[in-house]
mmCIF file of C-alpha atoms in Angstrom:
data_model
loop_
_atom_site.group_PDB
_atom_site.id
_atom_site.type_symbol
_atom_site.label_atom_id
_atom_site.label_comp_id
_atom_site.label_asym_id
_atom_site.label_seq_id
_atom_site.Cartn_x
_atom_site.Cartn_y
_atom_site.Cartn_z
ATOM 1 C CA MET A 833 122.857 142.696 115.896
ATOM 2 C CA ASN A 834 124.285 141.185 119.043
ATOM 3 C CA PRO A 835 125.255 137.539 118.386
ATOM 4 C CA GLY A 836 124.896 136.775 122.099
ATOM 5 C CA LEU A 837 121.131 137.324 121.975
ATOM 6 C CA GLY A 838 120.297 134.685 119.360
ATOM 7 C CA ALA A 839 118.810 131.309 120.182
ATOM 8 C CA ARG A 840 121.159 128.374 120.099
ATOM 9 C CA LEU A 841 119.778 125.304 118.370
ATOM 10 C CA ASN A 842 121.165 121.963 119.490
ATOM 11 C CA ILE A 843 120.175 118.353 119.067
ATOM 12 C CA THR A 844 120.964 116.672 122.371
ATOM 13 C CA ILE A 845 118.749 113.576 122.174
ATOM 14 C CA THR A 846 119.916 110.142 121.051
ATOM 15 C CA PRO A 847 118.232 106.788 120.500
ATOM 16 C CA SER A 848 118.998 106.017 124.169
ATOM 17 C CA ASP A 849 116.374 108.640 125.104
ATOM 18 C CA VAL A 850 113.478 106.487 123.850
ATOM 19 C CA GLY A 851 110.806 106.546 126.567
ATOM 20 C CA LYS A 852 111.656 110.074 127.713
ATOM 21 C CA ARG A 853 109.707 113.290 127.172
ATOM 22 C CA VAL A 854 111.316 115.416 124.449
ATOM 23 C CA THR A 855 110.810 118.616 122.538
ATOM 24 C CA THR A 856 111.755 118.762 118.864
ATOM 25 C CA ARG A 857 111.922 121.348 116.106
ATOM 26 C CA ARG A 858 112.138 120.248 112.482
ATOM 27 C CA ARG A 859 112.267 121.843 109.055
ATOM 28 C CA VAL A 860 109.136 121.594 106.903
ATOM 29 C CA PRO A 861 108.381 123.293 103.558
ATOM 30 C CA GLU A 862 106.447 126.060 105.358
ATOM 31 C CA GLY A 863 109.251 126.743 107.848
ATOM 32 C CA PHE A 864 109.512 124.874 111.156
ATOM 33 C CA ARG A 865 107.246 122.633 113.236
ATOM 34 C CA ASP A 866 107.573 121.665 116.879
ATOM 35 C CA ALA A 867 106.509 118.457 118.573
ATOM 36 C CA VAL A 868 106.589 117.785 122.319
ATOM 37 C CA GLY A 869 105.862 114.363 123.756
ATOM 38 C CA GLN A 870 107.246 110.928 124.548
ATOM 39 C CA LEU A 871 109.939 109.623 122.239
ATOM 40 C CA GLU A 872 108.441 106.226 121.357
ATOM 41 C CA PHE A 873 110.984 105.033 118.823
ATOM 42 C CA TRP A 874 114.046 106.014 116.814
ATOM 43 C CA ARG A 875 114.745 103.603 113.998
ATOM 44 C CA ASP A 876 115.926 103.717 110.419
ATOM 45 C CA GLY A 877 116.448 107.480 110.650
ATOM 46 C CA VAL A 878 112.906 108.260 111.867
ATOM 47 C CA LEU A 879 111.818 109.412 115.340
ATOM 48 C CA GLY A 880 108.330 108.770 116.668
ATOM 49 C CA VAL A 881 107.017 111.340 119.167
ATOM 50 C CA ARG A 882 103.665 110.651 120.884
ATOM 51 C CA LYS A 883 102.017 113.974 121.685
ATOM 52 C CA ARG A 884 99.726 114.642 124.647
ATOM 53 C CA ASP A 885 96.642 114.357 122.410
ATOM 54 C CA GLY A 886 97.676 110.802 121.499
ATOM 55 C CA SER A 887 98.780 111.563 117.957
ATOM 56 C CA LEU A 888 102.071 110.145 116.719
ATOM 57 C CA VAL A 889 104.437 112.453 114.855
ATOM 58 C CA GLU A 890 107.035 110.714 112.696
ATOM 59 C CA ILE A 891 110.075 112.916 112.170
ATOM 60 C CA PRO A 892 112.830 112.157 109.670
ATOM 61 C CA GLN A 893 116.078 112.548 111.601
ATOM 62 C CA ASP A 894 117.657 114.656 108.862
ATOM 63 C CA THR A 895 114.969 117.360 109.292
ATOM 64 C CA LEU A 896 115.747 117.982 112.982
ATOM 65 C CA VAL A 897 117.224 121.366 113.807
ATOM 66 C CA ALA A 898 116.796 121.205 117.595
ATOM 67 C CA ALA A 899 115.778 118.588 120.162
ATOM 68 C CA LYS A 900 116.246 117.952 123.863
ATOM 69 C CA VAL A 901 114.884 115.950 126.783
ATOM 70 C CA VAL A 902 112.460 117.952 128.927
ATOM 71 C CA PRO A 903 111.185 117.294 132.447
ATOM 72 C CA GLY A 904 107.814 116.021 132.889
#
């Protein structure tokens, strides 16, 4: 297996990114879940991401495996 072909997972968002559009990937018992939307809050170790459909996803910070700001 070529190690150069694997995906690199990074968490590059911080609480200062509240209000920006983000994409996140987190661990769940079934594997991983993604959420894309506006980062509404980041407090007490929990991120709130408002998805396009209006639903709010609350993500414990310690379950994040990847996250970044995205255009749009």
